[in-house]
Coordinates of N, CA, C and O and ligand atoms in Angstrom, one line a residue:
M2 N 0.8 -1.2 0.0 CA 0.0 0.0 0.0 C 0.9 1.3 0.0 O 1.8 1.4 0.8
S3 N 0.6 2.2 -0.9 CA 1.3 3.4 -1.0 C 1.0 4.3 0.3 O -0.1 4.2 0.8
T4 N 1.9 5.1 0.6 CA 1.7 6.0 1.7 C 0.9 7.2 1.3 O 1.1 7.8 0.2
I5 N -0.1 7.6 2.2 CA -0.9 8.8 1.9 C -0.5 9.8 2.9 O -0.4 9.5 4.1
K6 N -0.2 11.0 2.5 CA 0.3 12.1 3.4 C -0.5 13.4 3.2 O 0.1 14.4 3.0
T7 N -1.8 13.3 3.2 CA -2.6 14.4 2.9 C -2.4 15.5 4.0 O -2.3 15.2 5.2
A8 N -2.1 16.7 3.5 CA -1.8 17.8 4.4 C -3.0 18.2 5.3 O -4.2 18.2 4.9
N9 N -2.7 18.4 6.6 CA -3.7 18.8 7.5 C -3.7 20.3 7.5 O -2.9 21.0 8.2
T10 N -4.7 20.9 6.8 CA -4.7 22.4 6.7 C -5.6 23.1 7.6 O -6.6 22.5 8.1
Q11 N -5.3 24.3 7.8 CA -6.1 25.2 8.7 C -7.3 25.7 8.0 O -8.4 25.9 8.5
Y12 N -7.1 25.9 6.7 CA -8.2 26.5 5.8 C -8.5 25.5 4.7 O -7.7 24.6 4.4
P13 N -9.6 25.7 4.0 CA -10.0 24.7 2.9 C -9.2 24.8 1.6 O -9.7 25.1 0.6
V14 N -8.0 24.4 1.7 CA -7.1 24.3 0.6 C -7.6 23.2 -0.3 O -8.1 22.2 0.1
I15 N -7.4 23.3 -1.6 CA -7.9 22.3 -2.6 C -7.2 21.0 -2.4 O -6.0 20.9 -2.0
D16 N -7.9 19.9 -2.7 CA -7.4 18.6 -2.5 C -6.1 18.3 -3.2 O -5.2 17.6 -2.7
L17 N -6.0 18.8 -4.4 CA -4.8 18.5 -5.2 C -3.5 18.9 -4.5 O -2.5 18.2 -4.5
I18 N -3.6 20.1 -3.9 CA -2.5 20.6 -3.1 C -2.3 19.8 -1.8 O -1.1 19.5 -1.5
K19 N -3.4 19.5 -1.2 CA -3.3 18.8 0.1 C -2.6 17.4 -0.1 O -1.9 16.9 0.7
K20 N -3.0 16.8 -1.3 CA -2.5 15.4 -1.5 C -1.1 15.3 -2.0 O -0.5 14.2 -1.9
R21 N -0.6 16.3 -2.6 CA 0.8 16.2 -3.2 C 1.8 16.1 -2.1 O 1.7 16.8 -1.1
W22 N 2.7 15.3 -2.3 CA 3.9 15.2 -1.4 C 5.1 14.6 -2.2 O 4.9 14.2 -3.3
S23 N 6.2 14.5 -1.6 CA 7.4 14.1 -2.3 C 7.8 12.7 -1.8 O 8.6 12.5 -0.8
P24 N 7.4 11.7 -2.5 CA 7.7 10.3 -2.1 C 9.0 9.8 -2.6 O 9.7 10.4 -3.4
R25 N 9.5 8.7 -2.0 CA 10.7 8.1 -2.5 C 10.5 6.6 -2.9 O 11.3 6.0 -3.5
S26 N 9.3 6.1 -2.6 CA 9.0 4.7 -3.0 C 8.2 4.7 -4.3 O 7.0 5.1 -4.2
F27 N 8.8 4.3 -5.3 CA 8.0 4.3 -6.6 C 7.8 2.8 -7.1 O 8.6 1.9 -6.9
S28 N 6.6 2.6 -7.7 CA 6.3 1.3 -8.2 C 6.9 1.1 -9.6 O 7.4 2.1 -10.2
N29 N 6.8 -0.1 -10.1 CA 7.4 -0.3 -11.5 C 6.5 0.0 -12.6 O 6.8 -0.3 -13.8
K30 N 5.4 0.7 -12.3 CA 4.4 1.1 -13.4 C 5.1 2.2 -14.2 O 5.4 3.3 -13.6
P31 N 5.2 2.1 -15.5 CA 5.8 3.2 -16.3 C 4.9 4.3 -16.5 O 3.6 4.2 -16.3
I32 N 5.4 5.5 -16.8 CA 4.6 6.6 -17.2 C 4.4 6.6 -18.7 O 5.5 6.5 -19.4
A33 N 3.2 6.6 -19.2 CA 3.0 6.6 -20.7 C 3.6 8.0 -21.2 O 3.5 9.0 -20.6
E34 N 4.1 7.9 -22.4 CA 4.7 9.0 -23.0 C 3.7 10.2 -23.1 O 4.0 11.4 -22.9
A35 N 2.5 9.9 -23.5 CA 1.5 10.9 -23.7 C 1.2 11.6 -22.3 O 0.9 12.8 -22.3
D36 N 1.2 10.8 -21.2 CA 1.0 11.4 -19.9 C 2.2 12.3 -19.5 O 2.0 13.4 -19.0
M37 N 3.4 11.9 -19.9 CA 4.5 12.7 -19.6 C 4.4 14.0 -20.4 O 4.7 15.1 -19.8
L38 N 4.0 14.0 -21.6 CA 3.9 15.2 -22.4 C 2.8 16.1 -21.9 O 2.9 17.3 -21.9
T39 N 1.7 15.5 -21.3 CA 0.6 16.3 -20.7 C 1.2 17.0 -19.5 O 0.9 18.2 -19.3
I40 N 1.9 16.3 -18.7 CA 2.5 16.9 -17.5 C 3.5 18.1 -17.9 O 3.4 19.1 -17.2
L41 N 4.3 17.8 -18.9 CA 5.2 18.9 -19.3 C 4.5 20.1 -19.9 O 4.9 21.2 -19.6
E42 N 3.5 19.8 -20.6 CA 2.7 20.9 -21.2 C 2.1 21.7 -20.1 O 2.1 23.0 -20.2
A43 N 1.6 21.1 -19.1 CA 0.9 21.8 -18.0 C 1.9 22.8 -17.4 O 1.6 23.9 -17.1
G44 N 3.2 22.3 -17.2 CA 4.2 23.2 -16.7 C 4.4 24.5 -17.5 O 4.6 25.6 -17.0
S45 N 4.2 24.3 -18.8 CA 4.5 25.5 -19.7 C 3.4 26.5 -19.6 O 3.6 27.7 -20.1
W46 N 2.3 26.2 -18.9 CA 1.2 27.2 -18.8 C 1.3 28.0 -17.5 O 0.4 28.7 -17.1
A47 N 2.4 27.8 -16.8 CA 2.7 28.6 -15.6 C 3.1 30.0 -16.1 O 3.6 30.2 -17.2
P48 N 2.8 31.0 -15.2 CA 3.2 32.3 -15.6 C 4.8 32.5 -15.5 O 5.4 31.7 -14.8
S49 N 5.3 33.4 -16.3 CA 6.7 33.7 -16.2 C 6.9 35.2 -16.5 O 6.1 35.8 -17.2
A50 N 8.0 35.8 -16.0 CA 8.2 37.2 -16.2 C 8.3 37.5 -17.7 O 9.0 36.9 -18.4
N51 N 7.4 38.5 -18.1 CA 7.4 38.8 -19.5 C 7.0 37.7 -20.5 O 7.4 37.7 -21.6
N52 N 6.4 36.6 -19.9 CA 6.2 35.4 -20.6 C 7.4 34.9 -21.3 O 7.4 34.3 -22.4
S53 N 8.5 35.1 -20.7 CA 9.8 34.7 -21.3 C 10.1 33.2 -21.3 O 10.9 32.7 -22.0
Q54 N 9.4 32.5 -20.4 CA 9.5 31.0 -20.4 C 10.9 30.6 -20.4 O 11.3 29.8 -21.3
P55 N 11.7 31.0 -19.4 CA 13.1 30.8 -19.4 C 13.5 29.4 -19.0 O 14.2 29.2 -18.0
W56 N 13.0 28.4 -19.6 CA 13.2 27.0 -19.2 C 13.4 26.0 -20.4 O 12.9 26.3 -21.5
R57 N 14.0 24.9 -20.1 CA 14.1 23.8 -21.0 C 14.1 22.5 -20.1 O 14.6 22.6 -19.0
H58 N 13.6 21.5 -20.6 CA 13.5 20.2 -19.8 C 13.9 19.0 -20.6 O 13.5 18.8 -21.7
V59 N 14.8 18.3 -20.0 CA 15.3 17.0 -20.6 C 14.7 15.9 -19.7 O 15.0 15.9 -18.5
Y60 N 14.0 15.0 -20.3 CA 13.5 13.9 -19.6 C 13.9 12.5 -20.1 O 14.2 12.4 -21.3
A61 N 13.9 11.5 -19.2 CA 14.3 10.2 -19.6 C 13.5 9.2 -18.8 O 13.1 9.4 -17.6
F62 N 13.1 8.1 -19.5 CA 12.3 7.0 -18.8 C 13.3 5.9 -18.3 O 14.3 5.6 -18.9
K63 N 12.8 5.3 -17.2 CA 13.6 4.2 -16.5 C 13.9 3.1 -17.6 O 13.0 2.8 -18.4
G64 N 15.1 2.6 -17.5 CA 15.4 1.5 -18.4 C 16.1 1.9 -19.6 O 16.5 1.1 -20.5
T65 N 16.3 3.3 -19.7 CA 17.0 3.8 -20.9 C 18.4 4.3 -20.5 O 18.7 4.5 -19.3
E66 N 19.3 4.5 -21.5 CA 20.6 5.0 -21.3 C 20.6 6.4 -20.7 O 21.3 6.8 -19.8
G67 N 19.6 7.2 -21.2 CA 19.4 8.5 -20.8 C 19.1 8.6 -19.3 O 19.7 9.4 -18.6
F68 N 18.3 7.7 -18.8 CA 17.9 7.7 -17.4 C 19.2 7.4 -16.6 O 19.5 8.1 -15.6
E69 N 19.9 6.4 -17.0 CA 21.2 6.0 -16.3 C 22.1 7.2 -16.2 O 22.7 7.4 -15.2
K70 N 22.3 7.9 -17.3 CA 23.2 9.0 -17.4 C 22.8 10.1 -16.4 O 23.6 10.7 -15.7
I71 N 21.5 10.5 -16.4 CA 21.1 11.5 -15.5 C 21.2 11.1 -14.1 O 21.7 11.8 -13.2
W72 N 20.8 9.8 -13.8 CA 20.8 9.2 -12.5 C 22.2 9.3 -11.9 O 22.4 9.5 -10.7
N73 N 23.2 9.1 -12.8 CA 24.6 9.1 -12.4 C 25.1 10.4 -11.8 O 26.1 10.5 -11.2
T74 N 24.4 11.5 -12.2 CA 24.8 12.8 -11.7 C 24.2 13.2 -10.3 O 24.5 14.2 -9.7
L75 N 23.3 12.3 -9.9 CA 22.7 12.5 -8.5 C 23.7 12.3 -7.4 O 24.5 11.4 -7.5
L76 N 23.5 13.0 -6.3 CA 24.4 12.8 -5.2 C 24.0 11.4 -4.5 O 22.9 11.0 -4.6
P77 N 25.0 10.8 -3.8 CA 24.7 9.5 -3.2 C 23.4 9.4 -2.4 O 22.8 8.4 -2.4
G78 N 23.1 10.4 -1.7 CA 21.8 10.4 -0.9 C 20.6 10.3 -1.7 O 19.5 9.9 -1.2
N79 N 20.6 10.7 -3.0 CA 19.5 10.6 -3.8 C 19.4 9.4 -4.7 O 18.4 9.2 -5.4
Q80 N 20.6 8.7 -4.8 CA 20.6 7.6 -5.8 C 19.8 6.3 -5.4 O 19.1 5.8 -6.3
P81 N 19.9 5.9 -4.1 CA 19.2 4.6 -3.8 C 17.7 4.6 -4.2 O 17.2 3.6 -4.7
W82 N 17.0 5.6 -3.8 CA 15.6 5.6 -4.0 C 15.1 6.1 -5.4 O 14.0 5.7 -5.8
T83 N 15.9 6.8 -6.1 CA 15.5 7.3 -7.4 C 15.7 6.2 -8.5 O 15.1 6.4 -9.6
K84 N 16.4 5.1 -8.2 CA 16.6 4.1 -9.3 C 15.3 3.5 -9.7 O 15.2 3.0 -10.8
D85 N 14.3 3.5 -8.8 CA 13.0 3.0 -9.2 C 12.0 4.0 -9.7 O 10.8 3.6 -10.1
A86 N 12.4 5.2 -9.9 CA 11.4 6.2 -10.4 C 11.1 5.9 -11.9 O 12.0 5.3 -12.6
A87 N 10.0 6.2 -12.3 CA 9.6 5.9 -13.7 C 10.3 6.8 -14.7 O 10.5 6.5 -15.9
A88 N 10.6 8.0 -14.2 CA 11.2 9.0 -15.1 C 12.0 10.0 -14.3 O 11.7 10.2 -13.1
L89 N 13.0 10.6 -15.0 CA 13.7 11.8 -14.4 C 13.6 13.0 -15.3 O 13.7 12.8 -16.5
V90 N 13.3 14.1 -14.7 CA 13.2 15.3 -15.5 C 14.2 16.4 -15.0 O 14.1 16.8 -13.9
V91 N 15.0 16.8 -15.9 CA 16.0 17.9 -15.6 C 15.4 19.2 -16.0 O 15.0 19.3 -17.2
S92 N 15.3 20.1 -15.1 CA 14.8 21.5 -15.4 C 16.0 22.4 -15.6 O 16.9 22.5 -14.7
I93 N 16.1 23.0 -16.7 CA 17.2 23.9 -17.0 C 16.7 25.4 -17.1 O 15.6 25.6 -17.8
G94 N 17.3 26.3 -16.5 CA 16.9 27.7 -16.5 C 17.8 28.4 -17.5 O 19.0 28.2 -17.6
I95 N 17.2 29.3 -18.2 CA 17.9 30.2 -19.2 C 18.1 31.5 -18.6 O 17.2 32.2 -18.2
K96 N 19.4 31.9 -18.4 CA 19.8 33.0 -17.6 C 19.7 34.3 -18.3 O 19.5 35.4 -17.7
E97 N 19.9 34.3 -19.6 CA 19.8 35.6 -20.4 C 18.6 35.5 -21.3 O 18.4 34.5 -21.9
L98 N 17.9 36.6 -21.5 CA 16.8 36.6 -22.4 C 17.4 36.6 -23.9 O 18.4 37.3 -24.1
P99 N 16.7 35.9 -24.8 CA 17.2 35.9 -26.1 C 17.1 37.3 -26.7 O 16.3 38.2 -26.3
D100 N 17.8 37.6 -27.7 CA 17.9 38.9 -28.5 C 18.6 40.0 -27.6 O 19.6 40.5 -28.0
T101 N 18.0 40.3 -26.4 CA 18.5 41.4 -25.7 C 19.8 41.1 -25.0 O 20.6 42.0 -24.7
Q102 N 20.1 39.8 -24.8 CA 21.3 39.4 -24.1 C 21.4 39.9 -22.6 O 22.4 40.1 -22.0
Q103 N 20.2 40.3 -22.1 CA 20.1 40.8 -20.8 C 19.9 39.7 -19.8 O 19.2 38.8 -20.1
K104 N 20.4 39.9 -18.6 CA 20.2 39.0 -17.5 C 18.7 38.9 -17.2 O 18.0 39.9 -17.1
N105 N 18.2 37.7 -17.0 CA 16.8 37.5 -16.6 C 16.8 37.2 -15.1 O 17.1 36.1 -14.7
A106 N 16.5 38.2 -14.3 CA 16.6 38.0 -12.8 C 15.6 37.0 -12.3 O 15.8 36.5 -11.1
Y107 N 14.7 36.6 -13.1 CA 13.6 35.8 -12.6 C 13.6 34.3 -13.1 O 12.7 33.6 -12.9
Y108 N 14.7 33.9 -13.7 CA 14.7 32.6 -14.3 C 14.5 31.5 -13.3 O 13.8 30.5 -13.5
L109 N 15.1 31.6 -12.1 CA 14.9 30.6 -11.0 C 13.5 30.5 -10.6 O 12.9 29.5 -10.4
H110 N 12.9 31.7 -10.4 CA 11.5 31.8 -9.9 C 10.6 31.1 -11.0 O 9.7 30.3 -10.6
D111 N 10.9 31.4 -12.2 CA 10.0 30.9 -13.3 C 10.1 29.4 -13.5 O 9.1 28.7 -13.7
V112 N 11.3 28.9 -13.3 CA 11.5 27.4 -13.4 C 10.7 26.7 -12.3 O 10.1 25.7 -12.4
G113 N 10.8 27.4 -11.1 CA 10.0 26.9 -10.0 C 8.5 26.9 -10.2 O 7.8 26.0 -9.9
M114 N 8.0 28.0 -10.9 CA 6.6 28.0 -11.3 C 6.2 26.9 -12.2 O 5.2 26.3 -12.0
F115 N 7.1 26.7 -13.2 CA 6.9 25.6 -14.1 C 6.7 24.3 -13.4 O 5.8 23.5 -13.6
N116 N 7.6 24.0 -12.5 CA 7.6 22.7 -11.8 C 6.4 22.6 -10.8 O 5.9 21.5 -10.6
S117 N 5.9 23.7 -10.3 CA 4.7 23.7 -9.5 C 3.5 23.3 -10.3 O 2.7 22.4 -9.9
F118 N 3.4 23.9 -11.5 CA 2.3 23.5 -12.3 C 2.4 22.0 -12.8 O 1.4 21.3 -12.8
L119 N 3.6 21.7 -13.1 CA 3.9 20.3 -13.5 C 3.5 19.3 -12.4 O 2.8 18.3 -12.7
L120 N 3.9 19.6 -11.2 CA 3.6 18.7 -10.1 C 2.1 18.6 -9.8 O 1.6 17.5 -9.5
L121 N 1.3 19.7 -10.0 CA -0.1 19.6 -9.7 C -0.8 18.8 -10.8 O -1.8 18.0 -10.6
Q122 N -0.4 19.0 -12.1 CA -1.0 18.3 -13.2 C -0.7 16.8 -12.9 O -1.6 15.9 -13.0
A123 N 0.6 16.5 -12.6 CA 0.9 15.1 -12.4 C 0.1 14.5 -11.2 O -0.5 13.4 -11.3
Q124 N -0.1 15.3 -10.2 CA -0.9 14.8 -9.0 C -2.3 14.5 -9.4 O -2.8 13.5 -9.0
S125 N -2.8 15.2 -10.3 CA -4.2 15.0 -10.8 C -4.3 13.7 -11.5 O -5.4 13.1 -11.8
M126 N -3.2 13.2 -12.0 CA -3.1 11.9 -12.7 C -2.5 10.8 -11.9 O -2.1 9.7 -12.4
N127 N -2.5 11.1 -10.6 CA -1.9 10.1 -9.6 C -0.4 9.8 -9.8 O 0.1 8.8 -9.4
I128 N 0.2 10.7 -10.5 CA 1.7 10.6 -10.6 C 2.3 11.6 -9.7 O 1.9 12.7 -9.6
Y129 N 3.3 11.1 -8.9 CA 4.0 11.9 -7.9 C 5.4 12.3 -8.4 O 6.1 11.6 -9.0
G130 N 5.8 13.5 -8.0 CA 7.1 14.0 -8.3 C 7.9 14.3 -7.0 O 7.3 14.7 -6.0
H131 N 9.2 14.2 -7.1 CA 10.1 14.5 -6.0 C 11.2 15.3 -6.6 O 12.1 14.8 -7.3
L132 N 11.2 16.6 -6.3 CA 12.3 17.5 -6.7 C 13.6 17.3 -6.0 O 13.6 17.0 -4.8
M133 N 14.7 17.5 -6.7 CA 16.0 17.4 -6.1 C 17.0 18.5 -6.5 O 17.1 18.8 -7.7
A134 N 17.7 19.0 -5.5 CA 18.8 19.9 -5.9 C 20.1 19.1 -5.6 O 21.2 19.6 -5.9
G135 N 20.0 17.9 -5.1 CA 21.2 17.1 -4.7 C 21.7 16.4 -6.0 O 21.4 15.2 -6.1
F136 N 22.4 17.1 -6.8 CA 23.1 16.5 -7.9 C 24.3 17.3 -8.2 O 24.5 18.4 -7.7
D137 N 25.2 16.7 -9.0 CA 26.5 17.3 -9.4 C 26.3 18.2 -10.5 O 26.1 17.8 -11.7
K138 N 26.3 19.5 -10.3 CA 25.9 20.5 -11.3 C 26.8 20.5 -12.5 O 26.4 20.6 -13.6
R139 N 28.1 20.4 -12.2 CA 29.1 20.4 -13.2 C 29.0 19.2 -14.1 O 29.0 19.3 -15.4
K140 N 28.8 18.0 -13.5 CA 28.7 16.8 -14.2 C 27.5 16.8 -15.1 O 27.5 16.4 -16.3
L141 N 26.4 17.4 -14.6 CA 25.1 17.4 -15.4 C 25.2 18.4 -16.5 O 24.8 18.1 -17.7
A142 N 25.9 19.5 -16.3 CA 26.1 20.5 -17.3 C 27.0 19.9 -18.5 O 26.7 20.2 -19.6
E143 N 28.0 19.1 -18.1 CA 28.8 18.5 -19.1 C 28.0 17.5 -19.9 O 28.1 17.4 -21.1
L144 N 27.2 16.7 -19.2 CA 26.4 15.6 -19.8 C 25.5 16.2 -20.8 O 25.3 15.7 -21.9
L145 N 24.8 17.4 -20.5 CA 23.8 18.0 -21.3 C 24.4 19.0 -22.3 O 23.7 19.7 -23.0
N146 N 25.8 19.2 -22.1 CA 26.4 20.2 -23.0 C 25.8 21.6 -22.9 O 25.5 22.2 -23.9
L147 N 25.6 22.0 -21.6 CA 24.9 23.3 -21.4 C 25.7 24.5 -21.8 O 26.9 24.5 -21.3
P148 N 25.2 25.4 -22.5 CA 26.0 26.6 -22.8 C 26.0 27.5 -21.6 O 25.3 27.3 -20.6
E149 N 26.9 28.5 -21.6 CA 27.1 29.5 -20.5 C 25.8 30.0 -19.9 O 25.7 30.2 -18.7
N150 N 24.8 30.3 -20.8 CA 23.6 31.0 -20.3 C 22.5 30.1 -19.8 O 21.4 30.5 -19.7
E151 N 22.9 28.8 -19.7 CA 21.9 27.8 -19.2 C 22.4 27.2 -17.9 O 23.6 26.9 -17.7
E152 N 21.5 26.9 -17.0 CA 21.8 26.3 -15.7 C 20.9 25.2 -15.3 O 19.7 25.4 -15.4
A153 N 21.4 24.0 -15.0 CA 20.6 22.9 -14.5 C 20.1 23.3 -13.1 O 20.9 23.5 -12.2
V154 N 18.8 23.5 -12.9 CA 18.2 23.9 -11.7 C 17.8 22.8 -10.8 O 18.0 22.8 -9.5
S155 N 17.2 21.8 -11.3 CA 16.7 20.7 -10.5 C 16.6 19.4 -11.3 O 16.5 19.5 -12.6
I156 N 16.5 18.3 -10.6 CA 16.2 17.0 -11.3 C 14.9 16.6 -10.5 O 14.9 16.6 -9.3
M157 N 13.9 16.1 -11.2 CA 12.7 15.6 -10.6 C 12.5 14.1 -10.9 O 12.6 13.7 -12.0
A158 N 12.3 13.4 -9.8 CA 11.9 12.0 -10.0 C 10.4 11.9 -10.1 O 9.7 12.6 -9.3
L159 N 9.9 11.1 -11.0 CA 8.4 11.0 -11.2 C 8.0 9.6 -11.3 O 8.8 8.8 -11.8
G160 N 6.8 9.3 -10.8 CA 6.3 7.9 -10.9 C 5.1 7.7 -10.1 O 4.6 8.6 -9.4
Y161 N 4.6 6.5 -10.1 CA 3.5 6.0 -9.3 C 4.1 5.6 -8.0 O 5.2 5.0 -8.0
T162 N 3.4 5.8 -6.9 CA 4.0 5.4 -5.6 C 3.8 4.0 -5.2 O 3.0 3.2 -5.7
D163 N 4.7 3.5 -4.3 CA 4.6 2.2 -3.7 C 4.8 2.2 -2.2 O 4.9 3.3 -1.6
A164 N 4.8 1.0 -1.6 CA 4.8 0.9 -0.2 C 6.2 1.4 0.4 O 7.2 1.2 -0.2
A165 N 6.1 2.0 1.6 CA 7.3 2.5 2.3 C 8.2 1.4 2.7 O 9.4 1.6 2.7
E166 N 7.6 0.2 2.9 CA 8.4 -1.0 3.3 C 9.4 -1.4 2.3 O 10.4 -2.1 2.6
K167 N 9.3 -0.9 1.1 CA 10.2 -1.3 0.0 C 11.6 -0.6 0.2 O 12.6 -1.0 -0.3
L168 N 11.5 0.5 1.0 CA 12.7 1.3 1.1 C 13.6 0.9 2.3 O 13.1 0.3 3.3
Q169 N 14.9 1.2 2.2 CA 15.9 1.0 3.3 C 15.8 2.2 4.1 O 15.4 3.3 3.7
E170 N 16.4 2.1 5.4 CA 16.6 3.3 6.2 C 17.7 4.2 5.6 O 18.6 3.6 5.0
P171 N 17.7 5.5 5.7 CA 16.8 6.3 6.5 C 15.5 6.7 5.6 O 14.7 7.4 6.1
Y172 N 15.5 6.2 4.4 CA 14.4 6.6 3.5 C 13.0 6.1 4.0 O 12.0 6.8 3.8
K173 N 13.0 4.9 4.6 CA 11.7 4.3 5.0 C 11.1 5.2 6.1 O 9.9 5.6 6.0
S174 N 11.8 5.7 7.0 CA 11.3 6.6 8.1 C 10.8 7.9 7.5 O 9.8 8.4 7.9
R175 N 11.6 8.4 6.6 CA 11.2 9.7 6.0 C 9.9 9.6 5.2 O 9.1 10.5 5.1
E176 N 9.7 8.4 4.6 CA 8.5 8.1 3.8 C 7.2 8.2 4.6 O 6.2 8.7 4.1
I177 N 7.3 7.8 5.9 CA 6.1 7.8 6.7 C 6.1 8.9 7.7 O 5.1 9.1 8.4
S178 N 7.1 9.8 7.8 CA 7.1 10.9 8.7 C 6.0 11.9 8.3 O 5.9 12.2 7.1
P179 N 5.4 12.5 9.3 CA 4.3 13.5 8.9 C 4.9 14.7 8.3 O 6.0 15.1 8.5
R180 N 4.1 15.3 7.4 CA 4.5 16.5 6.7 C 4.1 17.7 7.6 O 3.1 17.7 8.2
T181 N 5.1 18.6 7.7 CA 4.9 19.8 8.5 C 5.1 21.1 7.7 O 5.8 21.1 6.7
R182 N 4.5 22.1 8.2 CA 4.7 23.4 7.6 C 4.7 24.5 8.8 O 4.1 24.2 9.8
K183 N 5.3 25.6 8.5 CA 5.3 26.7 9.4 C 3.8 27.1 9.6 O 3.0 27.0 8.6
A184 N 3.5 27.7 10.7 CA 2.1 28.2 11.0 C 1.9 29.4 10.1 O 2.9 30.2 9.9
L185 N 0.7 29.6 9.6 CA 0.4 30.7 8.7 C 0.9 32.1 9.3 O 1.4 32.9 8.5
E186 N 0.7 32.3 10.6 CA 1.1 33.6 11.2 C 2.6 33.8 11.1 O 3.0 34.9 11.2
E187 N 3.4 32.7 11.0 CA 4.8 32.9 10.9 C 5.3 33.5 9.6 O 6.4 34.1 9.6
F188 N 4.5 33.4 8.6 CA 5.0 33.9 7.3 C 4.0 34.8 6.6 O 4.2 35.1 5.4
T189 N 3.0 35.3 7.3 CA 2.1 36.2 6.7 C 1.8 37.4 7.6 O 1.9 37.2 8.9
S190 N 1.6 38.5 7.0 CA 1.2 39.7 7.9 C 0.3 40.6 7.0 O 0.6 40.7 5.8
L191 N -0.7 41.0 7.6 CA -1.7 41.9 6.9 C -1.2 43.3 7.1 O -0.9 43.8 8.2
M192 N -1.1 44.1 6.0 CA -0.8 45.5 6.1 C -2.0 46.3 5.8 O -2.7 46.1 4.8
N193 N -2.4 47.1 6.8 CA -3.6 47.9 6.6 C -3.3 49.3 6.1 O -2.2 49.8 6.2
Ligands
LIG224 C1 14.5 22.9 -4.9 C2 14.3 21.7 -4.1 C3 15.3 20.8 -3.9 C4 15.1 19.6 -3.2 N1 16.2 18.7 -3.1 C5 16.0 17.5 -2.6 C6 17.0 16.5 -2.6 O1 18.1 16.7 -3.1 N2 16.7 15.3 -2.0 C7 15.5 15.0 -1.5 O2 15.3 13.9 -1.0 N3 14.5 15.9 -1.4 C8 14.7 17.2 -2.0 N4 13.7 18.1 -2.0 C9 12.3 17.8 -1.5 C10 12.0 18.5 -0.2 O3 12.8 18.1 0.9 C11 10.5 18.4 0.1 O4 9.8 19.0 -0.9 C12 10.1 19.1 1.4 O5 10.7 18.4 2.5 C13 8.6 19.2 1.6 O6 8.1 17.9 1.6 P1 6.8 17.6 0.7 O7 7.2 18.0 -0.8 O8 6.5 16.1 0.8 O9 5.7 18.4 1.1 C14 13.8 19.3 -2.7 C15 12.8 20.2 -2.9 C16 13.0 21.3 -3.7 C17 11.8 22.2 -3.9

């Protein structure tokens, strides 16, 4: 049985957001290519500064050479559990706007927006994502032959979830530990 970690919210947050979480136990069910493309397209409908869409995404399915190559750039703490993910998605941020050659101060923000939309679309299809910053940036840039104005921002593991018991420690405990957030008052203030 997959783990369910529905957020316990103070206010009536929509179900899609409450149900999303970052699992580490993935089943061997593959993600259909059309589903992956649906998920990626959803990301592209996120807002971005000036509609600049400063992102690129490289994805690979489990069992392919591409998956192996991306997986090899992950840090040791992320490798044991990601080997069972159905897919890995590398999000690349574009640092300079085309034509103008000007710095885009919002590229990290916008890549994050993309991934938020992607995650919620995936969630609606019962596909879970787990974002990672734990990878070797230089190794990944070399692998993808990234030019100067592009930066690998994150790698996301995607797949259908499986039982926590499948995992070794410390991942098993993390899989079942409750999800927590700061209290609303800690990060909000009303200005009159
Ligand atoms: C930018 C970013 C980087 C992250 N890097 C890692 C990582 O390298 N390894 C990992 O296990 N989780 C990573 N996470 C997942 C977070 O730890 C997780 O989202 C957070 O604890 C909240 O849990 P939840 O997504 O289940 O609500 C990352 C998340 C984000 C957004």
